[in-house]
Amino acid sequence: MMEKILNQEIARYNSNLSTEEIHKRLKALLEEAENDFDGKITTSGHFEAYSRRNVIGWNMPGLKRKAAYLKGKFSEGENGTRIELNASLPLFGFIAIPIGLVMLILGILNHQSFLIWIGVFFALLGLFYHRLSTYFRRQLMSKFVKVLGVRKI
């Protein structure tokens, strides 16, 4: 249920490569300067990546502002190395849509055109960021799948 709310995509893959080779490929991918994402290998078998694009322009410590996030883990399995990728979106799109709709309804009930316009703006902005972030999430996932050379379970 929580995956649906946060629009997370969880995928499991198998690879014929060893965990050491997966680790090397991930390290090389994350160190490439021309990528449009950053990331790091957090612990043995776990890594994180995120798009460099910000969704929210202001700086708020602790708030996830990037366009897409990817967490992954890899471990030895029965049929080679098993990789699990968990991609998620920032919450801004989910928060902006209901705020916009509430403002729109309040503007209509109180006959205030300013609130109507602000509500429409927030709702459309939330929809736009949600769709844009979904695109960046797919792009991030496909880049990792392509580089790691894995097949879906």
Short mmCIF file of N, CA and C in Angstrom, two decimals:
data_model
loop_
_atom_site.label_atom_id
_atom_site.label_comp_id
_atom_site.label_asym_id
_atom_site.label_seq_id
_atom_site.Cartn_x
_atom_site.Cartn_y
_atom_site.Cartn_z
N MET A 1 0.82 -1.20 0.00
CA MET A 1 0.00 0.00 0.00
C MET A 1 0.87 1.26 0.00
N MET A 2 1.92 1.27 0.83
CA MET A 2 2.79 2.44 0.93
C MET A 2 3.53 2.67 -0.39
N GLU A 3 3.85 1.58 -1.13
CA GLU A 3 4.53 1.75 -2.41
C GLU A 3 3.65 2.50 -3.40
N LYS A 4 2.35 2.24 -3.36
CA LYS A 4 1.42 2.93 -4.25
C LYS A 4 1.33 4.41 -3.90
N ILE A 5 1.27 4.72 -2.62
CA ILE A 5 1.15 6.11 -2.19
C ILE A 5 2.40 6.91 -2.58
N LEU A 6 3.56 6.35 -2.34
CA LEU A 6 4.81 7.04 -2.65
C LEU A 6 5.27 6.80 -4.08
N ASN A 7 4.49 6.06 -4.85
CA ASN A 7 4.80 5.76 -6.25
C ASN A 7 6.19 5.15 -6.37
N GLN A 8 6.42 4.13 -5.57
CA GLN A 8 7.69 3.42 -5.62
C GLN A 8 7.60 2.29 -6.63
N GLU A 9 8.72 2.04 -7.25
CA GLU A 9 8.83 0.92 -8.17
C GLU A 9 9.92 0.01 -7.64
N ILE A 10 9.55 -1.22 -7.33
CA ILE A 10 10.50 -2.19 -6.81
C ILE A 10 10.66 -3.28 -7.85
N ALA A 11 11.91 -3.55 -8.23
CA ALA A 11 12.18 -4.57 -9.24
C ALA A 11 13.32 -5.46 -8.77
N ARG A 12 13.22 -6.74 -9.09
CA ARG A 12 14.25 -7.70 -8.71
C ARG A 12 14.86 -8.29 -9.98
N TYR A 13 16.18 -8.41 -9.95
CA TYR A 13 16.91 -8.88 -11.11
C TYR A 13 17.92 -9.94 -10.71
N ASN A 14 18.33 -10.72 -11.70
CA ASN A 14 19.42 -11.68 -11.54
C ASN A 14 20.53 -11.31 -12.50
N SER A 15 21.76 -11.63 -12.11
CA SER A 15 22.90 -11.38 -12.97
C SER A 15 23.86 -12.56 -12.86
N ASN A 16 24.54 -12.86 -13.95
CA ASN A 16 25.55 -13.91 -13.94
C ASN A 16 26.87 -13.40 -13.38
N LEU A 17 27.00 -12.09 -13.19
CA LEU A 17 28.22 -11.49 -12.67
C LEU A 17 28.35 -11.74 -11.18
N SER A 18 29.58 -11.75 -10.70
CA SER A 18 29.81 -11.90 -9.27
C SER A 18 29.51 -10.59 -8.55
N THR A 19 29.37 -10.65 -7.23
CA THR A 19 29.11 -9.43 -6.47
C THR A 19 30.28 -8.46 -6.59
N GLU A 20 31.51 -8.97 -6.70
CA GLU A 20 32.66 -8.08 -6.88
C GLU A 20 32.58 -7.33 -8.20
N GLU A 21 32.18 -8.02 -9.27
CA GLU A 21 32.05 -7.38 -10.58
C GLU A 21 30.91 -6.36 -10.58
N ILE A 22 29.81 -6.68 -9.92
CA ILE A 22 28.70 -5.74 -9.79
C ILE A 22 29.18 -4.50 -9.03
N HIS A 23 29.93 -4.72 -7.96
CA HIS A 23 30.47 -3.61 -7.17
C HIS A 23 31.37 -2.72 -8.02
N LYS A 24 32.24 -3.33 -8.85
CA LYS A 24 33.13 -2.57 -9.72
C LYS A 24 32.34 -1.75 -10.75
N ARG A 25 31.34 -2.37 -11.34
CA ARG A 25 30.53 -1.66 -12.35
C ARG A 25 29.76 -0.50 -11.71
N LEU A 26 29.20 -0.74 -10.54
CA LEU A 26 28.49 0.33 -9.84
C LEU A 26 29.42 1.49 -9.51
N LYS A 27 30.59 1.16 -9.00
CA LYS A 27 31.56 2.18 -8.64
C LYS A 27 31.96 3.00 -9.87
N ALA A 28 32.21 2.33 -10.98
CA ALA A 28 32.57 3.03 -12.22
C ALA A 28 31.42 3.90 -12.71
N LEU A 29 30.20 3.39 -12.63
CA LEU A 29 29.04 4.15 -13.07
C LEU A 29 28.83 5.38 -12.21
N LEU A 30 28.96 5.25 -10.91
CA LEU A 30 28.72 6.36 -10.01
C LEU A 30 29.83 7.41 -10.06
N GLU A 31 31.01 7.03 -10.53
CA GLU A 31 32.11 7.98 -10.62
C GLU A 31 32.17 8.72 -11.96
N GLU A 32 31.36 8.29 -12.94
CA GLU A 32 31.36 8.97 -14.24
C GLU A 32 30.86 10.40 -14.07
N ALA A 33 31.59 11.33 -14.63
CA ALA A 33 31.24 12.75 -14.48
C ALA A 33 30.09 13.17 -15.39
N GLU A 34 29.92 12.50 -16.51
CA GLU A 34 28.89 12.95 -17.46
C GLU A 34 27.49 12.43 -17.16
N ASN A 35 27.34 11.64 -16.12
CA ASN A 35 26.01 11.17 -15.73
C ASN A 35 25.16 12.31 -15.21
N ASP A 36 23.85 12.19 -15.37
CA ASP A 36 22.93 13.19 -14.82
C ASP A 36 22.41 12.78 -13.45
N PHE A 37 23.16 11.90 -12.78
CA PHE A 37 22.78 11.49 -11.43
C PHE A 37 24.05 11.31 -10.60
N ASP A 38 23.86 11.34 -9.30
CA ASP A 38 24.93 11.08 -8.34
C ASP A 38 24.54 9.90 -7.48
N GLY A 39 25.48 9.38 -6.77
CA GLY A 39 25.17 8.28 -5.87
C GLY A 39 26.40 7.82 -5.13
N LYS A 40 26.20 6.80 -4.33
CA LYS A 40 27.30 6.24 -3.57
C LYS A 40 26.96 4.82 -3.16
N ILE A 41 28.00 4.07 -2.92
CA ILE A 41 27.83 2.73 -2.36
C ILE A 41 27.89 2.92 -0.85
N THR A 42 26.78 2.66 -0.19
CA THR A 42 26.68 2.99 1.24
C THR A 42 27.36 1.94 2.11
N THR A 43 27.01 0.69 1.92
CA THR A 43 27.63 -0.39 2.68
C THR A 43 27.87 -1.53 1.70
N SER A 44 28.45 -2.56 2.19
CA SER A 44 28.70 -3.71 1.34
C SER A 44 27.37 -4.27 0.84
N GLY A 45 27.15 -4.15 -0.44
CA GLY A 45 25.93 -4.69 -1.03
C GLY A 45 24.77 -3.71 -1.12
N HIS A 46 24.93 -2.48 -0.69
CA HIS A 46 23.87 -1.47 -0.76
C HIS A 46 24.39 -0.22 -1.47
N PHE A 47 23.54 0.39 -2.26
CA PHE A 47 23.92 1.63 -2.92
C PHE A 47 22.71 2.54 -3.06
N GLU A 48 22.98 3.82 -3.27
CA GLU A 48 21.94 4.83 -3.46
C GLU A 48 22.33 5.70 -4.65
N ALA A 49 21.33 6.15 -5.37
CA ALA A 49 21.56 7.08 -6.47
C ALA A 49 20.37 8.03 -6.53
N TYR A 50 20.59 9.20 -7.07
CA TYR A 50 19.52 10.16 -7.23
C TYR A 50 19.83 11.06 -8.41
N SER A 51 18.79 11.55 -9.01
CA SER A 51 18.93 12.47 -10.13
C SER A 51 19.50 13.78 -9.63
N ARG A 52 20.33 14.43 -10.42
CA ARG A 52 20.90 15.72 -10.02
C ARG A 52 19.89 16.85 -10.13
N ARG A 53 18.80 16.62 -10.82
CA ARG A 53 17.80 17.67 -11.01
C ARG A 53 16.99 17.88 -9.73
N ASN A 54 16.84 19.12 -9.33
CA ASN A 54 16.02 19.46 -8.17
C ASN A 54 14.58 19.65 -8.60
N VAL A 55 13.67 19.18 -7.80
CA VAL A 55 12.25 19.40 -8.05
C VAL A 55 11.81 20.68 -7.35
N ILE A 56 12.33 20.90 -6.16
CA ILE A 56 11.97 22.08 -5.38
C ILE A 56 13.18 23.01 -5.38
N GLY A 57 12.96 24.28 -5.62
CA GLY A 57 14.05 25.21 -5.75
C GLY A 57 14.63 25.71 -4.45
N TRP A 58 13.89 25.70 -3.38
CA TRP A 58 14.43 26.25 -2.14
C TRP A 58 15.14 25.17 -1.34
N ASN A 59 16.02 25.60 -0.46
CA ASN A 59 16.82 24.68 0.34
C ASN A 59 16.14 24.46 1.69
N MET A 60 15.83 23.22 1.97
CA MET A 60 15.22 22.86 3.24
C MET A 60 15.91 21.59 3.72
N PRO A 61 16.75 21.67 4.73
CA PRO A 61 17.52 20.51 5.18
C PRO A 61 16.61 19.33 5.53
N GLY A 62 17.02 18.15 5.09
CA GLY A 62 16.27 16.94 5.39
C GLY A 62 15.13 16.66 4.43
N LEU A 63 14.81 17.60 3.54
CA LEU A 63 13.72 17.41 2.59
C LEU A 63 14.29 16.88 1.29
N LYS A 64 13.73 15.79 0.81
CA LYS A 64 14.18 15.22 -0.46
C LYS A 64 13.68 16.10 -1.59
N ARG A 65 14.63 16.68 -2.35
CA ARG A 65 14.29 17.65 -3.37
C ARG A 65 14.61 17.16 -4.77
N LYS A 66 15.25 16.04 -4.92
CA LYS A 66 15.69 15.58 -6.23
C LYS A 66 14.52 15.00 -7.02
N ALA A 67 14.72 14.86 -8.32
CA ALA A 67 13.64 14.41 -9.20
C ALA A 67 13.32 12.93 -9.05
N ALA A 68 14.31 12.11 -8.68
CA ALA A 68 14.07 10.68 -8.51
C ALA A 68 15.14 10.10 -7.60
N TYR A 69 14.78 9.05 -6.89
CA TYR A 69 15.69 8.39 -5.96
C TYR A 69 15.71 6.90 -6.26
N LEU A 70 16.88 6.29 -6.09
CA LEU A 70 17.03 4.86 -6.33
C LEU A 70 17.87 4.28 -5.20
N LYS A 71 17.35 3.24 -4.58
CA LYS A 71 18.11 2.48 -3.59
C LYS A 71 18.22 1.07 -4.11
N GLY A 72 19.36 0.47 -3.90
CA GLY A 72 19.54 -0.88 -4.39
C GLY A 72 20.38 -1.71 -3.45
N LYS A 73 20.23 -2.99 -3.59
CA LYS A 73 21.08 -3.91 -2.83
C LYS A 73 21.35 -5.12 -3.71
N PHE A 74 22.51 -5.68 -3.52
CA PHE A 74 22.87 -6.86 -4.29
C PHE A 74 23.51 -7.88 -3.36
N SER A 75 23.28 -9.15 -3.65
CA SER A 75 23.82 -10.22 -2.82
C SER A 75 23.90 -11.49 -3.66
N GLU A 76 24.70 -12.41 -3.18
CA GLU A 76 24.82 -13.70 -3.85
C GLU A 76 23.52 -14.48 -3.69
N GLY A 77 23.07 -15.05 -4.78
CA GLY A 77 21.86 -15.87 -4.76
C GLY A 77 22.15 -17.24 -5.30
N GLU A 78 21.12 -18.03 -5.45
CA GLU A 78 21.28 -19.39 -5.96
C GLU A 78 21.66 -19.38 -7.44
N ASN A 79 21.10 -18.45 -8.20
CA ASN A 79 21.33 -18.40 -9.64
C ASN A 79 22.21 -17.21 -10.03
N GLY A 80 23.23 -16.92 -9.26
CA GLY A 80 24.08 -15.78 -9.53
C GLY A 80 23.83 -14.67 -8.52
N THR A 81 24.09 -13.46 -8.93
CA THR A 81 23.90 -12.31 -8.04
C THR A 81 22.47 -11.80 -8.17
N ARG A 82 21.87 -11.55 -7.04
CA ARG A 82 20.50 -11.03 -7.00
C ARG A 82 20.56 -9.53 -6.68
N ILE A 83 19.84 -8.74 -7.47
CA ILE A 83 19.83 -7.29 -7.31
C ILE A 83 18.39 -6.82 -7.15
N GLU A 84 18.18 -5.99 -6.15
CA GLU A 84 16.86 -5.39 -5.93
C GLU A 84 16.99 -3.88 -6.03
N LEU A 85 16.18 -3.27 -6.88
CA LEU A 85 16.17 -1.83 -7.06
C LEU A 85 14.84 -1.27 -6.57
N ASN A 86 14.91 -0.21 -5.79
CA ASN A 86 13.72 0.46 -5.27
C ASN A 86 13.80 1.92 -5.67
N ALA A 87 12.98 2.32 -6.62
CA ALA A 87 12.99 3.71 -7.10
C ALA A 87 11.76 4.43 -6.57
N SER A 88 11.95 5.68 -6.14
CA SER A 88 10.84 6.45 -5.59
C SER A 88 10.91 7.89 -6.07
N LEU A 89 9.84 8.59 -5.84
CA LEU A 89 9.70 9.98 -6.26
C LEU A 89 9.67 10.89 -5.04
N PRO A 90 9.98 12.18 -5.23
CA PRO A 90 9.86 13.12 -4.11
C PRO A 90 8.40 13.36 -3.75
N LEU A 91 8.16 13.82 -2.55
CA LEU A 91 6.80 14.02 -2.07
C LEU A 91 6.17 15.33 -2.55
N PHE A 92 6.93 16.22 -3.14
CA PHE A 92 6.40 17.53 -3.50
C PHE A 92 5.18 17.42 -4.42
N GLY A 93 5.23 16.57 -5.42
CA GLY A 93 4.10 16.41 -6.33
C GLY A 93 2.85 15.92 -5.63
N PHE A 94 3.04 15.03 -4.66
CA PHE A 94 1.90 14.49 -3.92
C PHE A 94 1.30 15.51 -2.97
N ILE A 95 2.14 16.38 -2.45
CA ILE A 95 1.66 17.39 -1.51
C ILE A 95 1.03 18.58 -2.24
N ALA A 96 1.62 18.96 -3.37
CA ALA A 96 1.14 20.14 -4.10
C ALA A 96 -0.27 19.93 -4.67
N ILE A 97 -0.58 18.74 -5.12
CA ILE A 97 -1.89 18.48 -5.73
C ILE A 97 -3.02 18.67 -4.71
N PRO A 98 -3.00 18.02 -3.54
CA PRO A 98 -4.09 18.23 -2.58
C PRO A 98 -4.16 19.67 -2.07
N ILE A 99 -2.99 20.30 -1.85
CA ILE A 99 -3.00 21.69 -1.41
C ILE A 99 -3.68 22.56 -2.46
N GLY A 100 -3.34 22.33 -3.71
CA GLY A 100 -3.96 23.09 -4.79
C GLY A 100 -5.45 22.87 -4.87
N LEU A 101 -5.88 21.62 -4.70
CA LEU A 101 -7.31 21.33 -4.77
C LEU A 101 -8.07 21.96 -3.60
N VAL A 102 -7.47 21.94 -2.41
CA VAL A 102 -8.12 22.58 -1.25
C VAL A 102 -8.23 24.08 -1.48
N MET A 103 -7.16 24.70 -1.97
CA MET A 103 -7.21 26.14 -2.26
C MET A 103 -8.24 26.47 -3.34
N LEU A 104 -8.32 25.60 -4.34
CA LEU A 104 -9.30 25.79 -5.41
C LEU A 104 -10.73 25.73 -4.86
N ILE A 105 -11.00 24.75 -4.04
CA ILE A 105 -12.33 24.61 -3.46
C ILE A 105 -12.66 25.79 -2.55
N LEU A 106 -11.69 26.19 -1.70
CA LEU A 106 -11.91 27.36 -0.84
C LEU A 106 -12.13 28.62 -1.66
N GLY A 107 -11.40 28.77 -2.74
CA GLY A 107 -11.57 29.93 -3.61
C GLY A 107 -12.94 29.96 -4.26
N ILE A 108 -13.43 28.80 -4.69
CA ILE A 108 -14.76 28.73 -5.31
C ILE A 108 -15.84 29.02 -4.28
N LEU A 109 -15.72 28.42 -3.07
CA LEU A 109 -16.73 28.62 -2.03
C LEU A 109 -16.77 30.06 -1.54
N ASN A 110 -15.61 30.73 -1.49
CA ASN A 110 -15.54 32.10 -0.98
C ASN A 110 -15.53 33.15 -2.09
N HIS A 111 -15.66 32.72 -3.33
CA HIS A 111 -15.67 33.62 -4.49
C HIS A 111 -14.42 34.51 -4.52
N GLN A 112 -13.26 33.90 -4.30
CA GLN A 112 -12.00 34.63 -4.33
C GLN A 112 -11.16 34.11 -5.49
N SER A 113 -11.05 34.94 -6.50
CA SER A 113 -10.35 34.50 -7.71
C SER A 113 -8.87 34.26 -7.46
N PHE A 114 -8.27 34.99 -6.51
CA PHE A 114 -6.85 34.79 -6.20
C PHE A 114 -6.61 33.36 -5.71
N LEU A 115 -7.45 32.86 -4.79
CA LEU A 115 -7.30 31.49 -4.29
C LEU A 115 -7.56 30.47 -5.40
N ILE A 116 -8.47 30.77 -6.27
CA ILE A 116 -8.76 29.86 -7.39
C ILE A 116 -7.51 29.72 -8.27
N TRP A 117 -6.90 30.85 -8.62
CA TRP A 117 -5.71 30.81 -9.47
C TRP A 117 -4.54 30.12 -8.77
N ILE A 118 -4.35 30.41 -7.50
CA ILE A 118 -3.26 29.76 -6.74
C ILE A 118 -3.53 28.26 -6.65
N GLY A 119 -4.76 27.87 -6.41
CA GLY A 119 -5.11 26.45 -6.34
C GLY A 119 -4.88 25.73 -7.65
N VAL A 120 -5.29 26.36 -8.75
CA VAL A 120 -5.05 25.76 -10.07
C VAL A 120 -3.55 25.64 -10.32
N PHE A 121 -2.81 26.69 -9.97
CA PHE A 121 -1.36 26.68 -10.16
C PHE A 121 -0.70 25.53 -9.40
N PHE A 122 -1.03 25.38 -8.11
CA PHE A 122 -0.42 24.31 -7.31
C PHE A 122 -0.81 22.93 -7.82
N ALA A 123 -2.07 22.75 -8.19
CA ALA A 123 -2.50 21.45 -8.69
C ALA A 123 -1.78 21.09 -9.99
N LEU A 124 -1.68 22.05 -10.90
CA LEU A 124 -0.98 21.79 -12.16
C LEU A 124 0.51 21.60 -11.96
N LEU A 125 1.09 22.37 -11.05
CA LEU A 125 2.51 22.23 -10.74
C LEU A 125 2.79 20.84 -10.16
N GLY A 126 1.93 20.38 -9.27
CA GLY A 126 2.10 19.04 -8.70
C GLY A 126 1.98 17.95 -9.75
N LEU A 127 1.01 18.08 -10.65
CA LEU A 127 0.87 17.10 -11.74
C LEU A 127 2.09 17.11 -12.65
N PHE A 128 2.57 18.30 -12.97
CA PHE A 128 3.75 18.43 -13.84
C PHE A 128 4.96 17.78 -13.20
N TYR A 129 5.24 18.09 -11.93
CA TYR A 129 6.39 17.51 -11.24
C TYR A 129 6.25 16.01 -11.09
N HIS A 130 5.04 15.54 -10.85
CA HIS A 130 4.84 14.10 -10.72
C HIS A 130 5.19 13.39 -12.02
N ARG A 131 4.69 13.88 -13.14
CA ARG A 131 4.96 13.26 -14.44
C ARG A 131 6.45 13.35 -14.80
N LEU A 132 7.04 14.52 -14.55
CA LEU A 132 8.45 14.72 -14.84
C LEU A 132 9.32 13.80 -13.98
N SER A 133 9.00 13.68 -12.72
CA SER A 133 9.76 12.81 -11.82
C SER A 133 9.60 11.34 -12.20
N THR A 134 8.42 10.96 -12.66
CA THR A 134 8.21 9.59 -13.12
C THR A 134 9.12 9.28 -14.31
N TYR A 135 9.25 10.22 -15.21
CA TYR A 135 10.15 10.06 -16.36
C TYR A 135 11.59 9.90 -15.88
N PHE A 136 12.04 10.75 -14.96
CA PHE A 136 13.41 10.66 -14.46
C PHE A 136 13.64 9.38 -13.68
N ARG A 137 12.63 8.89 -13.00
CA ARG A 137 12.76 7.61 -12.28
C ARG A 137 12.99 6.47 -13.27
N ARG A 138 12.20 6.44 -14.34
CA ARG A 138 12.37 5.40 -15.36
C ARG A 138 13.75 5.48 -16.00
N GLN A 139 14.21 6.70 -16.27
CA GLN A 139 15.51 6.91 -16.87
C GLN A 139 16.63 6.41 -15.95
N LEU A 140 16.51 6.70 -14.68
CA LEU A 140 17.50 6.26 -13.69
C LEU A 140 17.53 4.74 -13.58
N MET A 141 16.37 4.12 -13.50
CA MET A 141 16.29 2.66 -13.40
C MET A 141 16.88 2.00 -14.64
N SER A 142 16.51 2.49 -15.82
CA SER A 142 16.98 1.85 -17.05
C SER A 142 18.49 1.98 -17.21
N LYS A 143 19.07 3.09 -16.76
CA LYS A 143 20.52 3.26 -16.83
C LYS A 143 21.23 2.21 -15.97
N PHE A 144 20.74 1.98 -14.76
CA PHE A 144 21.37 1.00 -13.88
C PHE A 144 21.17 -0.42 -14.42
N VAL A 145 20.00 -0.72 -14.94
CA VAL A 145 19.74 -2.05 -15.49
C VAL A 145 20.64 -2.30 -16.69
N LYS A 146 20.81 -1.30 -17.54
CA LYS A 146 21.64 -1.44 -18.73
C LYS A 146 23.10 -1.65 -18.37
N VAL A 147 23.63 -0.85 -17.45
CA VAL A 147 25.04 -0.94 -17.08
C VAL A 147 25.34 -2.26 -16.36
N LEU A 148 24.43 -2.68 -15.50
CA LEU A 148 24.66 -3.89 -14.73
C LEU A 148 24.41 -5.16 -15.57
N GLY A 149 23.71 -5.01 -16.68
CA GLY A 149 23.46 -6.16 -17.54
C GLY A 149 22.69 -7.26 -16.85
N VAL A 150 21.57 -6.92 -16.28
CA VAL A 150 20.77 -7.87 -15.50
C VAL A 150 19.51 -8.25 -16.24
N ARG A 151 18.89 -9.30 -15.77
CA ARG A 151 17.61 -9.73 -16.34
C ARG A 151 16.60 -9.83 -15.20
N LYS A 152 15.36 -9.47 -15.54
CA LYS A 152 14.29 -9.43 -14.53
C LYS A 152 13.92 -10.84 -14.09
N ILE A 153 13.62 -10.96 -12.82
CA ILE A 153 13.20 -12.26 -12.26
C ILE A 153 11.75 -12.48 -12.60
#
